[in-house]
Amino acid sequence: MIAGARLAVPRWIVAVAVVGALFVVLPLVAMALRVDWAHFLPLIASPSSLDALLLSLRTSLLATAGCLVLGVPMAIVLARVPFAGQRVVRAIVLLPLVLPPVVGGLALLALYGRRGLLGGALDVAFSTPAVVIAQTFVALPFLVLSLEGALRSAGERYEAVAATLGARPSAVLFRVTLPLVLPAVVSGAILSFARALGEFGATLTFAGSLQGVTRTLPLEIYLQRETDPDAAVALSLVLVAVAIAVVAVAHGAGERVQPWRARRRTRASTARTAA
């Protein structure tokens, strides 16, 4: 393609894209117009609202850490290790993406509840750890899906070169594989954080709604909707603002990591040429 030339896009595609953008933006605009801006700070600064916001941020960060610890190895195994029943395992791992959150909460309750399979040794239901477990359960597939796709797209040639040069499997993993897909790790982690922050159904079913203990911001919004609609709208706008910031950070982080990824590819290509 000639340098500077722009790819032509049919006008009807642009029109449909505009409609899609309005479909997402207009409800948010309508919600912003309903906010009582004169009393915005008092509405979001009540003790219960602040407790819910701080709890959501804390548990979402812990859930994101759990997604990284569990999700990165899972994605690597699914992308790099062929085994019998791989498609079934992948479907089960990604199941929380389509599973109704309430069903997920009931499943967690059946495992970790007082009468669950692990209830005698690990009864964490209706506690802050239950919130983290529920958020990790629903957010984990986002990291696995993002990272597995990146690993498959990157291929195995750079890892093969490193192994040919005598690098051990762990060295290949930490010096070649993970740096190569670092943008996917970063974006997957941030998307997992956003999903954990907005989790509602599984948290309510498995952890309940106790102020300062398990009542996250989505649960607080749901409760305020019945008693104080203005506060619910104001808190919803706060959650939207946080979500927009998270997406912006994810996009910016991916762009900042791209030059590092290019350098790693250049080094790996040089090593392959030398070999």
mmCIF file of C-alpha atoms in Angstrom:
data_model
loop_
_atom_site.group_PDB
_atom_site.id
_atom_site.type_symbol
_atom_site.label_atom_id
_atom_site.label_comp_id
_atom_site.label_asym_id
_atom_site.label_seq_id
_atom_site.Cartn_x
_atom_site.Cartn_y
_atom_site.Cartn_z
ATOM 1 C CA MET A 1 0.000 0.000 0.000
ATOM 2 C CA ILE A 2 1.272 3.511 -0.827
ATOM 3 C CA ALA A 3 2.658 5.378 2.157
ATOM 4 C CA GLY A 4 0.136 7.856 3.481
ATOM 5 C CA ALA A 5 -2.790 6.223 1.681
ATOM 6 C CA ARG A 6 -5.865 5.539 3.775
ATOM 7 C CA LEU A 7 -7.943 2.402 3.537
ATOM 8 C CA ALA A 8 -11.391 3.168 2.132
ATOM 9 C CA VAL A 9 -14.296 2.151 4.395
ATOM 10 C CA PRO A 10 -17.860 1.914 3.067
ATOM 11 C CA ARG A 11 -20.030 4.760 4.312
ATOM 12 C CA TRP A 12 -22.670 2.380 5.599
ATOM 13 C CA ILE A 13 -20.063 0.840 7.912
ATOM 14 C CA VAL A 14 -19.356 4.288 9.348
ATOM 15 C CA ALA A 15 -23.095 4.915 9.770
ATOM 16 C CA VAL A 16 -23.625 1.636 11.639
ATOM 17 C CA ALA A 17 -20.554 2.354 13.779
ATOM 18 C CA VAL A 18 -22.024 5.735 14.744
ATOM 19 C CA VAL A 19 -25.316 4.067 15.694
ATOM 20 C CA GLY A 20 -23.398 1.544 17.798
ATOM 21 C CA ALA A 21 -21.484 4.322 19.547
ATOM 22 C CA LEU A 22 -24.713 6.197 20.294
ATOM 23 C CA PHE A 23 -26.263 2.979 21.594
ATOM 24 C CA VAL A 24 -23.535 2.893 24.259
ATOM 25 C CA VAL A 25 -23.081 6.603 24.904
ATOM 26 C CA LEU A 26 -26.665 7.890 25.083
ATOM 27 C CA PRO A 27 -27.673 5.893 28.209
ATOM 28 C CA LEU A 28 -24.587 7.246 29.983
ATOM 29 C CA VAL A 29 -25.430 10.785 28.898
ATOM 30 C CA ALA A 30 -29.003 10.343 30.124
ATOM 31 C CA MET A 31 -27.714 9.123 33.483
ATOM 32 C CA ALA A 32 -25.325 12.073 33.766
ATOM 33 C CA LEU A 33 -28.224 14.472 33.088
ATOM 34 C CA ARG A 34 -30.167 12.930 35.971
ATOM 35 C CA VAL A 35 -27.403 13.534 38.511
ATOM 36 C CA ASP A 36 -28.160 16.120 41.180
ATOM 37 C CA TRP A 37 -24.876 17.964 40.675
ATOM 38 C CA ALA A 38 -25.619 20.487 43.413
ATOM 39 C CA HIS A 39 -25.508 17.682 45.981
ATOM 40 C CA PHE A 40 -23.155 15.315 44.147
ATOM 41 C CA LEU A 41 -20.404 15.182 46.783
ATOM 42 C CA PRO A 42 -22.747 14.609 49.747
ATOM 43 C CA LEU A 43 -24.500 11.864 47.766
ATOM 44 C CA ILE A 44 -21.300 9.896 47.151
ATOM 45 C CA ALA A 45 -19.584 10.716 50.443
ATOM 46 C CA SER A 46 -21.909 8.942 52.852
ATOM 47 C CA PRO A 47 -20.194 6.434 55.181
ATOM 48 C CA SER A 48 -21.834 3.446 53.487
ATOM 49 C CA SER A 49 -20.842 4.678 50.014
ATOM 50 C CA LEU A 50 -17.220 5.281 50.990
ATOM 51 C CA ASP A 51 -17.031 1.889 52.686
ATOM 52 C CA ALA A 52 -18.403 0.231 49.556
ATOM 53 C CA LEU A 53 -15.991 2.076 47.250
ATOM 54 C CA LEU A 54 -12.909 1.299 49.330
ATOM 55 C CA LEU A 55 -13.961 -2.334 49.739
ATOM 56 C CA SER A 56 -14.521 -2.668 45.983
ATOM 57 C CA LEU A 57 -11.107 -1.237 45.156
ATOM 58 C CA ARG A 58 -9.341 -3.416 47.714
ATOM 59 C CA THR A 59 -11.044 -6.666 46.778
ATOM 60 C CA SER A 60 -10.757 -5.979 43.045
ATOM 61 C CA LEU A 61 -6.996 -5.505 43.362
ATOM 62 C CA LEU A 62 -6.723 -8.788 45.278
ATOM 63 C CA ALA A 63 -8.911 -10.530 42.699
ATOM 64 C CA THR A 64 -6.710 -9.189 39.900
ATOM 65 C CA ALA A 65 -3.641 -10.573 41.646
ATOM 66 C CA GLY A 66 -5.407 -13.918 41.915
ATOM 67 C CA CYS A 67 -6.246 -13.800 38.208
ATOM 68 C CA LEU A 68 -2.583 -13.209 37.366
ATOM 69 C CA VAL A 69 -1.353 -16.012 39.609
ATOM 70 C CA LEU A 70 -3.883 -18.531 38.275
ATOM 71 C CA GLY A 71 -4.644 -17.214 34.804
ATOM 72 C CA VAL A 72 -1.149 -16.809 33.341
ATOM 73 C CA PRO A 73 -0.195 -20.494 33.877
ATOM 74 C CA MET A 74 -3.623 -21.621 32.633
ATOM 75 C CA ALA A 75 -3.293 -19.578 29.442
ATOM 76 C CA ILE A 76 0.231 -20.868 28.812
ATOM 77 C CA VAL A 77 -0.852 -24.482 29.247
ATOM 78 C CA LEU A 78 -3.872 -24.041 26.965
ATOM 79 C CA ALA A 79 -1.764 -22.345 24.281
ATOM 80 C CA ARG A 80 1.438 -24.371 24.488
ATOM 81 C CA VAL A 81 0.668 -27.848 25.913
ATOM 82 C CA PRO A 82 -1.518 -30.137 23.752
ATOM 83 C CA PHE A 83 -3.449 -32.717 25.753
ATOM 84 C CA ALA A 84 -6.565 -34.854 25.474
ATOM 85 C CA GLY A 85 -9.767 -32.978 26.232
ATOM 86 C CA GLN A 86 -8.183 -29.562 25.724
ATOM 87 C CA ARG A 87 -11.296 -28.082 24.135
ATOM 88 C CA VAL A 88 -13.440 -29.265 27.021
ATOM 89 C CA VAL A 89 -11.036 -27.794 29.563
ATOM 90 C CA ARG A 90 -10.955 -24.482 27.683
ATOM 91 C CA ALA A 91 -14.747 -24.373 27.596
ATOM 92 C CA ILE A 92 -14.938 -24.997 31.350
ATOM 93 C CA VAL A 93 -12.299 -22.337 32.084
ATOM 94 C CA LEU A 94 -14.216 -19.778 30.019
ATOM 95 C CA LEU A 95 -17.610 -20.833 31.388
ATOM 96 C CA PRO A 96 -17.933 -17.881 33.835
ATOM 97 C CA LEU A 97 -18.090 -15.593 30.787
ATOM 98 C CA VAL A 98 -21.533 -16.947 29.885
ATOM 99 C CA LEU A 99 -22.660 -18.409 33.196
ATOM 100 C CA PRO A 100 -25.336 -16.350 34.985
ATOM 101 C CA PRO A 101 -23.573 -14.692 37.959
ATOM 102 C CA VAL A 102 -26.158 -16.004 40.417
ATOM 103 C CA VAL A 103 -25.431 -19.558 39.267
ATOM 104 C CA GLY A 104 -21.724 -18.904 39.780
ATOM 105 C CA GLY A 105 -22.438 -17.675 43.294
ATOM 106 C CA LEU A 106 -24.475 -20.783 44.070
ATOM 107 C CA ALA A 107 -21.638 -22.969 42.753
ATOM 108 C CA LEU A 108 -19.132 -21.179 44.995
ATOM 109 C CA LEU A 109 -21.521 -21.529 47.931
ATOM 110 C CA ALA A 110 -21.812 -25.263 47.258
ATOM 111 C CA LEU A 111 -18.026 -25.547 47.469
ATOM 112 C CA TYR A 112 -16.990 -23.032 50.128
ATOM 113 C CA GLY A 113 -20.189 -22.614 52.155
ATOM 114 C CA ARG A 114 -20.734 -23.991 55.626
ATOM 115 C CA ARG A 115 -22.393 -27.089 54.184
ATOM 116 C CA GLY A 116 -20.269 -27.169 51.040
ATOM 117 C CA LEU A 117 -17.642 -29.689 49.993
ATOM 118 C CA LEU A 118 -14.885 -27.666 51.672
ATOM 119 C CA GLY A 119 -17.125 -25.972 54.226
ATOM 120 C CA GLY A 120 -15.770 -27.860 57.189
ATOM 121 C CA ALA A 121 -12.178 -26.821 56.530
ATOM 122 C CA LEU A 122 -12.707 -23.569 54.631
ATOM 123 C CA ASP A 123 -15.934 -21.758 55.465
ATOM 124 C CA VAL A 124 -15.429 -18.340 53.883
ATOM 125 C CA ALA A 125 -18.960 -17.601 52.689
ATOM 126 C CA PHE A 126 -20.390 -14.193 53.649
ATOM 127 C CA SER A 127 -16.957 -12.736 54.403
ATOM 128 C CA THR A 128 -14.516 -10.408 52.653
ATOM 129 C CA PRO A 129 -12.481 -13.351 51.263
ATOM 130 C CA ALA A 130 -15.723 -14.584 49.696
ATOM 131 C CA VAL A 131 -15.948 -11.302 47.774
ATOM 132 C CA VAL A 132 -12.410 -11.799 46.430
ATOM 133 C CA ILE A 133 -13.166 -15.403 45.449
ATOM 134 C CA ALA A 134 -16.364 -14.414 43.644
ATOM 135 C CA GLN A 135 -14.632 -11.587 41.787
ATOM 136 C CA THR A 136 -11.717 -13.820 40.798
ATOM 137 C CA PHE A 137 -14.124 -16.505 39.583
ATOM 138 C CA VAL A 138 -15.910 -14.172 37.163
ATOM 139 C CA ALA A 139 -12.832 -12.147 36.101
ATOM 140 C CA LEU A 140 -10.357 -14.992 35.500
ATOM 141 C CA PRO A 141 -11.599 -15.884 31.972
ATOM 142 C CA PHE A 142 -10.863 -12.357 30.738
ATOM 143 C CA LEU A 143 -7.164 -12.767 31.484
ATOM 144 C CA VAL A 144 -6.996 -16.339 30.189
ATOM 145 C CA LEU A 145 -8.782 -15.503 26.937
ATOM 146 C CA SER A 146 -6.682 -12.410 26.262
ATOM 147 C CA LEU A 147 -3.360 -14.082 27.015
ATOM 148 C CA GLU A 148 -4.079 -17.369 25.250
ATOM 149 C CA GLY A 149 -5.008 -15.516 22.061
ATOM 150 C CA ALA A 150 -1.813 -13.468 22.229
ATOM 151 C CA LEU A 151 0.306 -16.582 22.774
ATOM 152 C CA ARG A 152 -1.221 -18.331 19.779
ATOM 153 C CA SER A 153 -0.754 -15.242 17.603
ATOM 154 C CA ALA A 154 2.887 -14.843 18.660
ATOM 155 C CA GLY A 155 3.738 -18.427 17.740
ATOM 156 C CA GLU A 156 6.580 -20.484 19.182
ATOM 157 C CA ARG A 157 9.504 -19.602 16.923
ATOM 158 C CA TYR A 158 11.245 -17.239 19.349
ATOM 159 C CA GLU A 159 10.912 -19.717 22.182
ATOM 160 C CA ALA A 160 12.288 -22.444 19.914
ATOM 161 C CA VAL A 161 15.327 -20.279 19.136
ATOM 162 C CA ALA A 162 15.949 -19.661 22.828
ATOM 163 C CA ALA A 163 15.641 -23.377 23.590
ATOM 164 C CA THR A 164 18.034 -24.179 20.733
ATOM 165 C CA LEU A 165 20.572 -21.799 22.272
ATOM 166 C CA GLY A 166 20.397 -23.777 25.519
ATOM 167 C CA ALA A 167 17.933 -21.749 27.601
ATOM 168 C CA ARG A 168 16.045 -23.702 30.235
ATOM 169 C CA PRO A 169 12.218 -23.801 30.094
ATOM 170 C CA SER A 170 11.868 -21.338 32.996
ATOM 171 C CA ALA A 171 14.369 -18.958 31.374
ATOM 172 C CA VAL A 172 12.454 -19.166 28.080
ATOM 173 C CA LEU A 173 9.231 -18.414 29.927
ATOM 174 C CA PHE A 174 10.465 -15.350 31.825
ATOM 175 C CA ARG A 175 12.882 -13.931 29.240
ATOM 176 C CA VAL A 176 11.070 -14.675 25.976
ATOM 177 C CA THR A 177 7.449 -15.792 26.321
ATOM 178 C CA LEU A 178 6.127 -13.370 28.932
ATOM 179 C CA PRO A 179 7.922 -10.266 27.567
ATOM 180 C CA LEU A 180 6.602 -11.142 24.118
ATOM 181 C CA VAL A 181 2.984 -11.140 25.290
ATOM 182 C CA LEU A 182 3.329 -8.517 28.013
ATOM 183 C CA PRO A 183 0.741 -6.177 26.425
ATOM 184 C CA ALA A 184 -1.816 -8.994 26.623
ATOM 185 C CA VAL A 185 -0.910 -9.662 30.259
ATOM 186 C CA VAL A 186 -1.308 -5.981 31.131
ATOM 187 C CA SER A 187 -4.567 -5.487 29.238
ATOM 188 C CA GLY A 188 -5.960 -8.792 30.515
ATOM 189 C CA ALA A 189 -5.139 -7.853 34.103
ATOM 190 C CA ILE A 190 -6.769 -4.442 33.785
ATOM 191 C CA LEU A 191 -9.870 -5.909 32.160
ATOM 192 C CA SER A 192 -10.035 -8.463 34.967
ATOM 193 C CA PHE A 193 -9.847 -5.611 37.485
ATOM 194 C CA ALA A 194 -12.696 -3.812 35.717
ATOM 195 C CA ARG A 195 -14.819 -6.969 35.660
ATOM 196 C CA ALA A 196 -14.133 -7.606 39.345
ATOM 197 C CA LEU A 197 -15.026 -4.025 40.185
ATOM 198 C CA GLY A 198 -18.428 -4.397 38.540
ATOM 199 C CA GLU A 199 -19.258 -7.859 39.860
ATOM 200 C CA PHE A 200 -22.700 -8.113 41.446
ATOM 201 C CA GLY A 201 -24.623 -11.394 41.194
ATOM 202 C CA ALA A 202 -22.033 -13.913 42.361
ATOM 203 C CA THR A 203 -20.926 -11.582 45.161
ATOM 204 C CA LEU A 204 -24.463 -11.074 46.449
ATOM 205 C CA THR A 205 -25.222 -14.814 46.351
ATOM 206 C CA PHE A 206 -21.953 -16.044 47.838
ATOM 207 C CA ALA A 207 -20.824 -13.169 50.064
ATOM 208 C CA GLY A 208 -24.029 -11.348 50.968
ATOM 209 C CA SER A 209 -24.288 -7.615 51.625
ATOM 210 C CA LEU A 210 -22.736 -6.556 54.934
ATOM 211 C CA GLN A 211 -21.570 -2.949 55.135
ATOM 212 C CA GLY A 212 -17.799 -2.692 55.342
ATOM 213 C CA VAL A 213 -17.425 -6.472 54.981
ATOM 214 C CA THR A 214 -19.011 -7.679 51.734
ATOM 215 C CA ARG A 215 -21.076 -4.763 50.393
ATOM 216 C CA THR A 216 -19.212 -3.650 47.300
ATOM 217 C CA LEU A 217 -20.083 -0.571 45.249
ATOM 218 C CA PRO A 218 -22.475 -2.379 42.842
ATOM 219 C CA LEU A 219 -24.356 -3.788 45.831
ATOM 220 C CA GLU A 220 -24.495 -0.333 47.426
ATOM 221 C CA ILE A 221 -25.897 1.111 44.197
ATOM 222 C CA TYR A 222 -28.555 -1.599 44.086
ATOM 223 C CA LEU A 223 -29.620 -0.890 47.671
ATOM 224 C CA GLN A 224 -29.586 2.885 47.218
ATOM 225 C CA ARG A 225 -31.819 2.509 44.150
ATOM 226 C CA GLU A 226 -34.665 1.532 46.451
ATOM 227 C CA THR A 227 -34.088 4.110 49.201
ATOM 228 C CA ASP A 228 -32.266 7.043 47.554
ATOM 229 C CA PRO A 229 -32.397 7.055 43.716
ATOM 230 C CA ASP A 230 -30.314 10.244 43.498
ATOM 231 C CA ALA A 231 -27.492 8.605 45.438
ATOM 232 C CA ALA A 232 -27.743 5.498 43.261
ATOM 233 C CA VAL A 233 -27.366 7.572 40.086
ATOM 234 C CA ALA A 234 -24.432 9.523 41.543
ATOM 235 C CA LEU A 235 -22.643 6.341 42.628
ATOM 236 C CA SER A 236 -23.323 4.774 39.234
ATOM 237 C CA LEU A 237 -21.611 7.729 37.604
ATOM 238 C CA VAL A 238 -18.605 7.222 39.882
ATOM 239 C CA LEU A 239 -18.416 3.585 38.814
ATOM 240 C CA VAL A 240 -18.655 4.613 35.149
ATOM 241 C CA ALA A 241 -15.848 7.129 35.619
ATOM 242 C CA VAL A 242 -13.644 4.495 37.240
ATOM 243 C CA ALA A 243 -14.402 2.056 34.417
ATOM 244 C CA ILE A 244 -13.500 4.660 31.767
ATOM 245 C CA ALA A 245 -10.247 5.393 33.589
ATOM 246 C CA VAL A 246 -9.437 1.678 33.730
ATOM 247 C CA VAL A 247 -10.031 1.230 29.993
ATOM 248 C CA ALA A 248 -7.921 4.306 29.228
ATOM 249 C CA VAL A 249 -5.093 2.988 31.392
ATOM 250 C CA ALA A 250 -5.306 -0.396 29.697
ATOM 251 C CA HIS A 251 -5.073 1.200 26.257
ATOM 252 C CA GLY A 252 -2.209 3.474 27.286
ATOM 253 C CA ALA A 253 -0.309 0.660 28.963
ATOM 254 C CA GLY A 254 -0.577 -1.461 25.832
ATOM 255 C CA GLU A 255 0.818 1.365 23.712
ATOM 256 C CA ARG A 256 3.720 1.950 26.106
ATOM 257 C CA VAL A 257 4.617 -1.733 26.163
ATOM 258 C CA GLN A 258 4.609 -2.117 22.374
ATOM 259 C CA PRO A 259 8.107 -0.599 21.852
ATOM 260 C CA TRP A 260 9.524 -3.003 24.453
ATOM 261 C CA ARG A 261 7.841 -5.882 22.665
ATOM 262 C CA ALA A 262 9.369 -4.752 19.348
ATOM 263 C CA ARG A 263 12.832 -4.655 20.910
ATOM 264 C CA ARG A 264 12.406 -8.154 22.300
ATOM 265 C CA ARG A 265 11.378 -9.436 18.900
ATOM 266 C CA THR A 266 14.397 -7.777 17.297
ATOM 267 C CA ARG A 267 16.744 -9.398 19.812
ATOM 268 C CA ALA A 268 15.121 -12.793 19.323
ATOM 269 C CA SER A 269 15.363 -12.419 15.543
ATOM 270 C CA THR A 270 19.043 -11.495 15.832
ATOM 271 C CA ALA A 271 19.674 -14.540 18.025
ATOM 272 C CA ARG A 272 17.914 -16.788 15.515
ATOM 273 C CA THR A 273 20.010 -15.367 12.656
ATOM 274 C CA ALA A 274 23.213 -15.915 14.618
ATOM 275 C CA ALA A 275 22.189 -19.499 15.359
#
